[in-house]
Short mmCIF file of C-alpha atoms and ligand atoms in Angstrom, two decimals:
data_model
loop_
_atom_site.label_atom_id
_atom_site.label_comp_id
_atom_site.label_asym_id
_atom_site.label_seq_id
_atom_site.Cartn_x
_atom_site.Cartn_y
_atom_site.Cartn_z
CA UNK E 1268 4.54 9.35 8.40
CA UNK E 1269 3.18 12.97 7.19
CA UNK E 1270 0.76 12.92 4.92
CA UNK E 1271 2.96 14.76 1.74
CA UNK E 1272 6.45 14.07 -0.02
CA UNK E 1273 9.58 15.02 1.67
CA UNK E 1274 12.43 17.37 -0.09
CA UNK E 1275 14.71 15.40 -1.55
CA UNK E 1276 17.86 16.70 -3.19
CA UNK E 1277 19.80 13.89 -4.53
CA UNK E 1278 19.99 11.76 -7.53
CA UNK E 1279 17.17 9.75 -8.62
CA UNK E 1280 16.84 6.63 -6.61
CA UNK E 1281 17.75 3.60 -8.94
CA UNK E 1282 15.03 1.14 -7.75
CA UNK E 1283 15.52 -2.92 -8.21
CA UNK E 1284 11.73 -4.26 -8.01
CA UNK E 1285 11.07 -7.99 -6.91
CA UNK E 1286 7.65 -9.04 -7.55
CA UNK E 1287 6.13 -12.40 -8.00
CA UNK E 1288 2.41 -11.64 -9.10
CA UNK E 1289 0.26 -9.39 -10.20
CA UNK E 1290 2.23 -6.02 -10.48
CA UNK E 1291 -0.35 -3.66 -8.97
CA UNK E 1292 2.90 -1.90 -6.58
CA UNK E 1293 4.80 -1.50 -9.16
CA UNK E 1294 2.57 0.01 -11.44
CA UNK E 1295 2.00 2.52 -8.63
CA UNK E 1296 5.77 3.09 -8.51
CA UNK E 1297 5.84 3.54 -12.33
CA UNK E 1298 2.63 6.42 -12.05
CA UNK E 1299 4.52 8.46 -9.06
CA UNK E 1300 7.70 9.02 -11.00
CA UNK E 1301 6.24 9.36 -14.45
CA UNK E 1302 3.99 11.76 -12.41
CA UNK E 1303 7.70 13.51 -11.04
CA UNK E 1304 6.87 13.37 -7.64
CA UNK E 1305 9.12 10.01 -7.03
CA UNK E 1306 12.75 11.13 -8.39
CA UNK E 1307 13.48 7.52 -9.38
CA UNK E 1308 14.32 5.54 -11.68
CA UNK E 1309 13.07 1.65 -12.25
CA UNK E 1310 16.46 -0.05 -13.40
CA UNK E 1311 14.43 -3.88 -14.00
CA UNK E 1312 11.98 -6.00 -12.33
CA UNK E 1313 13.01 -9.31 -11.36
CA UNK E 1314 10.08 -11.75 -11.28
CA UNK E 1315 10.14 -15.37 -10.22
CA UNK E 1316 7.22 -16.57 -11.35
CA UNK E 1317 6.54 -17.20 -15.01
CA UNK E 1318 3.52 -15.65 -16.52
CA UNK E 1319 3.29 -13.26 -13.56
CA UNK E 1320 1.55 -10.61 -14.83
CA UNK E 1321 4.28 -8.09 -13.48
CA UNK E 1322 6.17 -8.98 -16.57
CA UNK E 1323 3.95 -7.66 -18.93
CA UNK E 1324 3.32 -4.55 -16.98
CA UNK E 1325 6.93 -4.06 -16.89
CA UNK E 1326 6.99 -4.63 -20.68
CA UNK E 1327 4.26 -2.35 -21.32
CA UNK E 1328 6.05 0.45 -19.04
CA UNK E 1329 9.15 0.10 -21.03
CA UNK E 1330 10.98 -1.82 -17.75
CA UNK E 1331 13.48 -4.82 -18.08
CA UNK E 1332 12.16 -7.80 -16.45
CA UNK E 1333 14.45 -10.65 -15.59
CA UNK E 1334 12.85 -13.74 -15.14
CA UNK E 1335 14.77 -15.71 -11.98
CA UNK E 1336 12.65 -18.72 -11.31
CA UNK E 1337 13.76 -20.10 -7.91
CA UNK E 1338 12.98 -24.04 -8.87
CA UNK E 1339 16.14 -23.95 -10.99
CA UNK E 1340 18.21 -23.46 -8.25
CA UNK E 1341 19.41 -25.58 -5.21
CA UNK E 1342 18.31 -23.59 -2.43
CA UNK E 1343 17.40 -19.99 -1.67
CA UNK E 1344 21.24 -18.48 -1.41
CA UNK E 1345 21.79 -19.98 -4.92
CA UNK E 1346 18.76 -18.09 -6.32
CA UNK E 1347 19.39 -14.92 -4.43
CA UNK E 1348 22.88 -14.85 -5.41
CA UNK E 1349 21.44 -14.63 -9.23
CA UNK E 1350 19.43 -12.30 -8.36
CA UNK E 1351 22.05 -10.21 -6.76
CA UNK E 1352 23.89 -10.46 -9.66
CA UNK E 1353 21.56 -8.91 -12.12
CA UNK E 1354 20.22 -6.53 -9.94
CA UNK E 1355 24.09 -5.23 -9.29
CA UNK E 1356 24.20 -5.38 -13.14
CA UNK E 1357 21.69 -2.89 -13.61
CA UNK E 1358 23.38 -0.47 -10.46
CA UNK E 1359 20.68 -1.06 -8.70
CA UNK E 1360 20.67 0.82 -5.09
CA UNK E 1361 17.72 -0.10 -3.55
CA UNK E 1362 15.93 -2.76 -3.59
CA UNK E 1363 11.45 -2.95 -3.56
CA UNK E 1364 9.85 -6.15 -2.76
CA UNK E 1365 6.23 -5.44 -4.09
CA UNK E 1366 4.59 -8.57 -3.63
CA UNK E 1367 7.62 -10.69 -3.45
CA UNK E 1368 6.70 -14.37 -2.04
CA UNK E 1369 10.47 -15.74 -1.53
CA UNK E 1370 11.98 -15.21 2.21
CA UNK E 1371 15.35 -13.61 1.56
CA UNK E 1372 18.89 -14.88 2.97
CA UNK E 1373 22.04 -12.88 4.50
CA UNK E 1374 23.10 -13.29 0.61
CA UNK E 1375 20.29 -10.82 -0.68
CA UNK E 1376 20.44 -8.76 2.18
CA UNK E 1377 23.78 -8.07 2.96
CA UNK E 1378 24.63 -6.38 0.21
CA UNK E 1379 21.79 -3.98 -0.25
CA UNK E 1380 22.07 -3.14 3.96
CA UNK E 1381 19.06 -0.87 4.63
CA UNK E 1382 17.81 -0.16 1.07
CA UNK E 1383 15.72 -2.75 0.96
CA UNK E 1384 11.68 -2.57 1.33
CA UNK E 1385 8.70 -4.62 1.72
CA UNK E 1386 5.20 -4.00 1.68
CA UNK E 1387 2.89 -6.25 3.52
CA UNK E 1388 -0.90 -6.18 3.68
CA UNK E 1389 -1.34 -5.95 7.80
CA UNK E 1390 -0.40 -3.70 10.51
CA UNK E 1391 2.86 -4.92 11.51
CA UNK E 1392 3.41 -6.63 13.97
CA UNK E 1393 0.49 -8.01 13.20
CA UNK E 1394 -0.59 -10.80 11.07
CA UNK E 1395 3.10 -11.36 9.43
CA UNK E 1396 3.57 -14.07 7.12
CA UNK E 1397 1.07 -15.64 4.72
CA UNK E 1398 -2.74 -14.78 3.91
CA UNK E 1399 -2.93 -11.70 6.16
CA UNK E 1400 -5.71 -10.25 4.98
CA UNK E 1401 -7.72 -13.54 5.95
CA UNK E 1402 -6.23 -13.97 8.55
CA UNK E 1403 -7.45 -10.39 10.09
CA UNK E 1404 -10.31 -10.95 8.92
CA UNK E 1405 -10.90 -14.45 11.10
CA UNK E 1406 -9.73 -12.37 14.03
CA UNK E 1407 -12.23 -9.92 13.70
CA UNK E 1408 -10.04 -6.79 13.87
CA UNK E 1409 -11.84 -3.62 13.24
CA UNK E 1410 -8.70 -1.77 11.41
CA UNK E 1411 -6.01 -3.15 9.70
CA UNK E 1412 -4.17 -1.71 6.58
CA UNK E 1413 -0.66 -1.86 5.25
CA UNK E 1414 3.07 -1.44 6.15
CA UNK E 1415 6.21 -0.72 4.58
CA UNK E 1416 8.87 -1.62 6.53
CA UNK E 1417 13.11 -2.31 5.36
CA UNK E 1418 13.85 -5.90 4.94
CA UNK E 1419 15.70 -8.12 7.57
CA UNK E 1420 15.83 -12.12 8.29
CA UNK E 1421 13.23 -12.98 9.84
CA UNK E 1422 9.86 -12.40 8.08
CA UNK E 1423 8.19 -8.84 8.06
CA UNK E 1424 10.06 -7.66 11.02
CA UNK E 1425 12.03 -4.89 10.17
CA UNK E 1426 11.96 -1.41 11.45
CA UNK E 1427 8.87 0.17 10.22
CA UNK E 1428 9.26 2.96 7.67
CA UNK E 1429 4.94 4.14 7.05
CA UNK E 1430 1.83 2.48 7.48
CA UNK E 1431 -1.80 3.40 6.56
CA UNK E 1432 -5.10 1.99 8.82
CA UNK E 1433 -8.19 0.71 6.54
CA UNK E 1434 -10.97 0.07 8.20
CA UNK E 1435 -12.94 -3.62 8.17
CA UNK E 1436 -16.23 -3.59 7.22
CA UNK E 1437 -19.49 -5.89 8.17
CA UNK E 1438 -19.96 -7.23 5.06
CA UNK E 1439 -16.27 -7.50 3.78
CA UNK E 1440 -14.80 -10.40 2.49
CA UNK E 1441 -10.70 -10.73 1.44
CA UNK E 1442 -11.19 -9.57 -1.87
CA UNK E 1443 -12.50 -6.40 -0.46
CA UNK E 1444 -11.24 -5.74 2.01
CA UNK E 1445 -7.55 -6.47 0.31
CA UNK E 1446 -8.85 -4.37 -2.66
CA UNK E 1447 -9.20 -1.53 -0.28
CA UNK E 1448 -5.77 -1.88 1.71
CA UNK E 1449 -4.05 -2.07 -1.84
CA UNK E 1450 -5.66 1.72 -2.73
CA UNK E 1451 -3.86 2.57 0.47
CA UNK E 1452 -0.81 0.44 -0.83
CA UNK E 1453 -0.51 2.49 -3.99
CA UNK E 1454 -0.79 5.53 -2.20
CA UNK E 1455 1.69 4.90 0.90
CA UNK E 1456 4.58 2.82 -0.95
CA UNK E 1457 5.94 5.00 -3.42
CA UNK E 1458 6.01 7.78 -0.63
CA UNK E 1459 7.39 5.45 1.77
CA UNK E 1460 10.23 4.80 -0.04
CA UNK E 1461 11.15 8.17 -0.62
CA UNK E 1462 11.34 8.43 3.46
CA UNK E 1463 13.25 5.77 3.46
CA UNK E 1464 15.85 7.69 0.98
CA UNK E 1465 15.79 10.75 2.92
CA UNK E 1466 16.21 8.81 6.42
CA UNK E 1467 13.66 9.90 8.56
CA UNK E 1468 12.26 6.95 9.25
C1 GRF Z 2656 0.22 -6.71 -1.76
O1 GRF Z 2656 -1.00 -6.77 -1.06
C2 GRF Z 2656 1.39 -6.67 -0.82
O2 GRF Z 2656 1.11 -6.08 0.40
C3 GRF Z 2656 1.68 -8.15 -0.62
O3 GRF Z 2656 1.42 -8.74 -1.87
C4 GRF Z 2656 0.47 -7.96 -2.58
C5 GRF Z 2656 1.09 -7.64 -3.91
O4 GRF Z 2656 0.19 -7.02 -4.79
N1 GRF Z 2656 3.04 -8.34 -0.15
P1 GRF Z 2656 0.66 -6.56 -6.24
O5 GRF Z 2656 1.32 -7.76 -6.91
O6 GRF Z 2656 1.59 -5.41 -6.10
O7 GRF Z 2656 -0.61 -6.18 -6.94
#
């Protein structure tokens, strides 16, 4: 992925953010269009977790948050059925995991085709799933980093939109080495998506 922000013509994007935890993604997302150079606009954050601490970021951005807990509901095309539903209420068009721990069905994804994005703290295809950052760690990789990649079935293996290399240091542990992939996070994801919009990757 270059290194700077493509041209972008259109409308602003009307972003849909899932997030389970902290927030730190989608306060990045909130910084590059209050900063202009992300012509988007955050339509609500849908968080599944309560107390995450995404909700009061949203809050304190001015954001609607929708809490969607997924132990009230059956099983996970029940709960991403609600969530399609208010995220369709808002006219959302594309939808940004950031830090979203719920596998999504056909339900979730069917509707929203290629507009939706992940970000995952590896170098796909490595280390998908859970704990990746320890995980890369145990295996004693040199560089790892971060991907953004669109959303399909099977766990953090869709087509790759941007990814950014970090380098693992001797004396690293997960907290910093994951504290240094999320700079890189910040940095890539709000770009990424904007590639993404424009189609080039
Ligand atoms: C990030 O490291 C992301 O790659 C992973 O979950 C973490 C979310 O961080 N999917 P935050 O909640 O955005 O701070």
């Amino acid at each position: 992925m270059p290194e700077d922000w493509p041209e972008y013509r259109g409308e602003a994007l009307r972003l849909g953010i899932l997030a389970s935890g902290k927030g730190s993604n989608f306060t990045a997302i909130v910084q590059a269009i209050s900063a202009q150079k992300l012509p988007a606009v955050i339509t609500g954050v849908v968080y599944n977790n309560p107390g995450a601490a995404v909700s009061q970021r949203a809050q304190a951005a001015g954001v609607k948050t929708q809490l969607i807990n997924h132990r009230d509901y059956p099983d996970r095309e029940a709960f991403d059925a609600a969530i399609v539903h208010t995220l369709r209420q808002w006219g959302t068009e594309w939808v940004i995991m950031a830090g979203w721990m719920r596998q999504a069905t056909a339900v979730l994804l069917e509707p929203f085709g290629t507009r939706i994005l992940n970000i995952h703290p590896s170098l796909l295809p490595a280390f998908p799933g859970l704990q990746a950052v320890e995980r890369a760690l145990q295996a004693g990789v040199k560089i790892t980093g971060c991907t953004v990649h669109r959303v399909v079935l099977a766990v953090d293996s869709g087509p790759i939109v941007a990814q950014a290399a970090v380098p693992v240091l001797p004396a690293d542990t997960v907290a910093t080495l994951h504290a240094r992939i999320q700079v890189q996070e910040h940095r890539l994801y709000p770009q990424a998506i904007l590639w993404a919009a424009v189609g080039n990757c």
